[in-house]
Amino acid sequence: MRQLFVLDPLRQINPLKDSSAALMQAAERAGDQVWASTPADLIALGDVPWVVAAPVVTDPWVTPGARERLALSEFDVIWMRKDPPVDEAYLYASHLLDVAERAGVRVLNRPSALRAWNEKLGALRFSRWMAPTLVAGRVSELIGFAQEQGEVVLKPLGGRAGLGVIRVRAEAPGLKALLELVTEQERMPVMAQRFLPEVRDGDKRILLVDGDPLGAVNRKPQEGEFRSNLAVGGQAEATQLTPREEQICAALAPALRAEGLFFVGIDVIGGMLSEINVTSPTGVREVERLMGVPLGDQVIALLHALH
C-alpha cells in the first residue's frame, strides 16, 4: 500500500510525541510506502489532482527522498494530518483533496467531514452526553447562561490545545468586558460550558478508529490550572474506559463511520463529552507508552483490513 501524509513540515514534528509520526512509522513497519507533503504541495490540473511529495524513511526519524510530482490517484490512502487552525488555506486544501476522493482515493479523514465537523460545534450533535452548553455571540445570552450555571468555561470555536480557554464565575467583576473581548464585540460566537470540577481528576482523551475505541489516556492538569491539555502542561496517565464512556463511544460510532471520520479523538470530563477532534487528533504516543498498546500498528492493520 502507498500512503501519503499531508501534514506540517517534517522538521516541525517531534517523533517522540507526534501521532502523525507514530502512524507513519507504523505504516512503514507494515511494509507500506510512506510519502509526505504539506497542503501547499497539492495541485489540481483540471479535474486531475496532483501533489509534489517526498518518499520518506521514518525509522529512525526521518530521511526524505527526492520530491516528485505524482497524481494523487497513485496513492491508496491519503491522510490529512495538518494541525489547526482550520483557516482558508486548510479549507482550500480540503477541497483539493475532494478532487482526489472523487478520483477513488481514500482520504482520512474525509475532506467534507473535516469542513462540517468543527471540533467544538460537532459535539453538539450529541448534546445529551454533554454538560450544559451554549454557543452564542451576544453578550447578554452568555451572561444569562453564566448566571444559570454559576461558573463556566469559555472556548473559542477555532481554538486548539487549550489555547484561549477561560474559566470564569458569573459574579466575576469584569464579566461583561471579558465577553465583549472574547466575542470581538459580538462579532464572533464562542462556546460556553458549565465548568466541571471533575476536571481536577483529569480529562480523558479517547481515540476512536472506524468508530471503535482503541486507546485512551487521562490528562491531569497541573497544580493551579484547570486546562489538562498536554500542550499546556497536563500530565498523561494510564486509564480505562468507564461504562458511560463506552456508551458515549457507541453513540458516536454510527455517525463517525457514515461520514468518513476514520481517526477521531474525543475528550470526556467527568463522564461528559467535551469535544470531538477530527483534524489531527493526538494521543497515540501516550497510549503506546502508558498502556503498552501498539496503537499505531493496530490503526494501520485495521486500515489494511478495510482497504
XYZ file of C-alpha atoms in Angstrom:
307
model
C 0.000 0.000 0.000
C 1.200 3.531 -0.769
C 0.224 6.167 1.792
C 0.566 9.936 1.572
C 0.593 12.079 4.716
C -0.381 15.722 4.203
C 0.899 17.491 7.277
C 3.079 20.242 8.682
C 6.724 20.383 7.550
C 8.586 17.297 8.784
C 11.199 19.415 10.587
C 8.443 20.660 12.932
C 7.380 17.170 14.015
C 8.676 15.603 17.226
C 8.592 11.839 16.582
C 8.612 11.049 20.312
C 5.278 12.822 20.823
C 3.580 13.222 17.468
C 0.713 10.937 16.455
C 1.385 11.517 12.752
C 4.929 10.234 13.228
C 3.549 7.182 15.047
C 1.187 6.412 12.170
C 3.856 6.945 9.535
C 6.307 4.645 11.305
C 3.602 2.009 11.776
C 2.808 2.167 8.060
C 6.474 1.660 7.226
C 6.679 -1.314 9.618
C 3.692 -2.798 7.772
C 5.663 -2.651 4.531
C 3.840 0.328 3.054
C 5.455 3.120 1.066
C 5.212 6.351 3.044
C 5.210 9.770 1.377
C 4.886 13.242 2.859
C 3.788 16.649 1.648
C 2.330 19.860 3.012
C -1.059 21.284 1.966
C 0.776 23.825 -0.190
C 2.046 20.936 -2.344
C -1.449 19.920 -3.510
C -2.348 20.681 -7.132
C -5.422 20.269 -9.340
C -4.864 20.353 -13.086
C -8.394 20.476 -14.362
C -10.124 17.623 -12.571
C -6.892 15.649 -12.065
C -5.336 16.034 -8.583
C -1.556 16.028 -8.162
C 0.955 16.514 -5.388
C 4.631 17.305 -5.040
C 5.702 14.842 -2.356
C 8.775 13.108 -0.999
C 9.153 9.440 -0.092
C 10.331 9.129 3.488
C 12.146 6.618 5.652
C 10.601 7.213 9.049
C 12.545 4.955 11.410
C 14.832 6.447 12.543
C 13.079 9.754 12.019
C 13.207 10.979 9.224
C 15.022 10.704 5.879
C 13.119 12.257 2.964
C 13.922 11.312 -0.600
C 13.768 13.480 -3.699
C 10.453 15.255 -4.198
C 8.354 14.081 -7.126
C 5.222 15.303 -8.885
C 2.659 12.495 -8.700
C -1.021 12.043 -9.421
C -2.919 11.556 -6.176
C -4.581 8.554 -7.776
C -1.229 6.757 -7.396
C -1.824 6.598 -3.628
C -4.068 4.101 -1.891
C -4.622 6.288 1.167
C -4.138 9.987 1.895
C -4.017 11.172 5.495
C -4.927 14.830 6.082
C -2.974 15.483 9.282
C -2.296 19.219 9.099
C -2.659 20.789 12.523
C -5.260 23.552 13.003
C -6.097 26.362 12.600
C -8.778 25.467 10.101
C -8.155 28.631 8.125
C -8.667 29.471 4.459
C -5.538 27.578 3.412
C -6.731 24.478 5.284
C -10.190 24.665 3.725
C -8.810 25.076 0.212
C -6.546 22.055 0.761
C -9.579 20.045 1.835
C -11.334 20.991 -1.405
C -8.331 19.804 -3.410
C -8.495 16.524 -1.509
C -12.157 16.288 -2.527
C -10.866 16.000 -6.094
C -8.657 13.075 -5.041
C -11.597 11.402 -3.307
C -13.687 11.697 -6.472
C -10.817 10.005 -8.288
C -11.234 6.990 -5.989
C -8.548 7.658 -3.359
C -9.428 7.065 0.288
C -8.833 10.305 2.225
C -8.660 10.174 6.025
C -10.476 11.930 7.427
C -12.993 12.645 4.648
C -12.496 16.254 3.495
C -16.196 17.137 3.592
C -16.382 15.909 7.191
C -13.317 17.948 8.171
C -15.189 21.029 6.991
C -18.511 20.059 8.558
C -17.281 18.909 11.977
C -15.927 21.925 13.795
C -14.156 20.403 16.793
C -16.353 22.311 19.236
C -19.635 22.515 17.324
C -19.505 18.927 16.084
C -20.080 17.674 19.606
C -23.455 19.441 19.724
C -24.882 16.586 17.660
C -24.539 14.561 20.853
C -25.572 17.215 23.365
C -27.384 14.691 25.568
C -23.924 13.398 26.534
C -22.528 16.878 27.241
C -22.534 19.316 30.130
C -24.924 22.264 29.608
C -23.553 24.164 26.629
C -24.336 27.440 24.868
C -22.865 28.792 21.650
C -23.570 32.486 21.164
C -22.080 35.797 20.190
C -24.494 38.019 22.095
C -23.054 39.086 25.429
C -26.483 39.141 27.076
C -27.054 35.473 26.189
C -23.651 34.463 27.539
C -24.161 36.423 30.766
C -27.559 34.792 31.283
C -26.067 31.340 30.755
C -23.203 32.049 33.154
C -25.688 33.192 35.802
C -27.671 29.978 35.357
C -24.593 27.755 35.646
C -22.628 29.699 38.253
C -19.234 29.026 36.679
C -18.445 28.420 33.009
C -15.615 27.682 30.651
C -15.383 29.837 27.517
C -13.868 28.287 24.393
C -13.035 29.936 21.063
C -14.616 27.843 18.300
C -11.393 27.784 16.301
C -9.056 27.085 19.201
C -6.828 24.090 19.798
C -4.663 22.613 22.561
C -6.461 24.594 25.256
C -5.371 27.948 23.843
C -7.757 30.791 24.646
C -9.891 28.694 27.026
C -11.055 30.741 30.029
C -12.743 29.761 33.292
C -14.961 32.455 34.822
C -17.568 32.824 37.579
C -20.871 34.547 36.906
C -20.167 37.129 39.612
C -16.715 37.987 38.246
C -16.414 41.795 38.244
C -15.279 42.171 34.619
C -17.519 39.522 33.035
C -19.274 41.812 30.546
C -15.990 43.319 29.363
C -14.411 39.865 29.103
C -17.302 38.598 26.979
C -17.060 41.659 24.739
C -13.390 40.818 24.259
C -13.768 37.091 23.503
C -16.693 37.720 21.115
C -14.813 40.571 19.403
C -17.638 42.968 20.278
C -20.321 40.396 19.465
C -18.918 39.580 16.024
C -17.790 36.026 16.848
C -19.686 33.280 18.686
C -17.956 31.357 21.459
C -18.817 28.159 23.290
C -19.718 28.368 26.966
C -19.968 25.191 29.026
C -20.729 24.587 32.673
C -17.427 24.219 34.495
C -16.975 20.622 35.623
C -14.934 20.408 38.856
C -14.250 16.760 37.974
C -11.571 18.081 35.625
C -9.229 18.022 38.621
C -9.290 14.236 38.205
C -8.465 14.536 34.532
C -9.747 14.998 31.005
C -9.825 11.673 29.173
C -8.683 11.506 25.545
C -10.257 8.511 23.802
C -9.056 7.552 20.326
C -11.702 6.031 18.067
C -10.700 4.229 14.879
C -13.521 3.490 12.438
C -15.879 4.243 15.331
C -14.323 1.860 17.856
C -12.294 2.986 20.910
C -8.783 1.566 20.568
C -6.982 3.508 23.282
C -7.293 6.209 25.922
C -5.219 8.279 28.310
C -6.208 10.511 31.195
C -4.719 14.010 31.191
C -4.460 15.703 34.581
C -3.992 19.467 34.882
C -1.030 20.985 36.665
C -1.493 22.359 40.165
C -3.412 25.630 39.944
C -4.506 25.001 36.338
C -7.861 23.737 35.062
C -6.766 23.010 31.471
C -5.438 19.493 31.092
C -4.169 19.657 27.507
C -0.677 18.201 27.178
C 0.373 21.296 25.240
C -0.217 23.463 28.333
C 1.436 21.140 30.834
C -1.149 18.446 31.502
C 0.276 15.090 32.552
C -0.862 11.887 30.846
C -1.583 8.770 32.864
C -2.891 5.276 32.150
C -6.637 4.776 32.302
C -9.546 2.504 31.405
C -12.928 3.376 29.954
C -15.932 3.578 32.255
C -19.296 2.111 31.210
C -20.585 5.630 30.468
C -17.573 6.400 28.290
C -18.186 3.186 26.382
C -21.797 4.319 25.889
C -20.622 7.670 24.532
C -18.324 5.927 22.050
C -21.153 3.647 20.930
C -23.447 6.647 20.448
C -20.897 8.403 18.230
C -19.805 5.387 16.182
C -22.566 5.262 13.518
C -22.183 8.945 12.608
C -18.378 8.772 12.544
C -18.430 5.760 10.224
C -21.129 7.216 7.985
C -19.232 10.477 7.484
C -15.790 9.016 6.893
C -14.243 10.085 10.197
C -11.840 7.175 10.497
C -9.458 8.548 13.142
C -11.009 10.691 15.871
C -10.105 11.804 19.382
C -12.890 12.649 21.813
C -12.462 14.401 25.148
C -14.539 13.370 28.164
C -14.588 15.083 31.577
C -16.488 13.539 34.465
C -18.476 11.360 32.090
C -19.427 14.339 29.914
C -18.430 14.661 26.259
C -16.463 17.860 25.748
C -15.045 17.878 22.196
C -14.731 15.718 19.085
C -11.305 16.227 17.494
C -11.167 15.318 13.794
C -8.346 17.314 12.189
C -5.179 15.787 13.628
C -6.050 14.017 16.895
C -3.156 13.370 19.259
C -2.564 10.754 21.941
C -1.127 7.772 20.053
C 2.312 8.032 21.649
C 0.864 8.413 25.130
C -1.363 5.346 24.702
C 1.574 3.318 23.412
C 3.838 4.414 26.265
C 1.414 4.270 29.192
C -0.887 1.436 28.185
C 1.634 -0.821 26.440
C -0.609 -0.955 23.367
C 0.927 -0.810 19.845
C -1.807 1.584 18.799
C -0.149 2.870 15.625
C 0.285 -0.675 14.334
C -3.317 -1.507 15.226
C -4.600 1.503 13.281
C -2.628 0.564 10.170
C -3.659 -3.100 10.452
C -7.312 -2.065 10.609
C -6.812 0.229 7.617
C -5.334 -2.667 5.639
C -8.269 -4.885 6.599
C -10.768 -2.281 5.397
C -8.950 -1.386 2.175
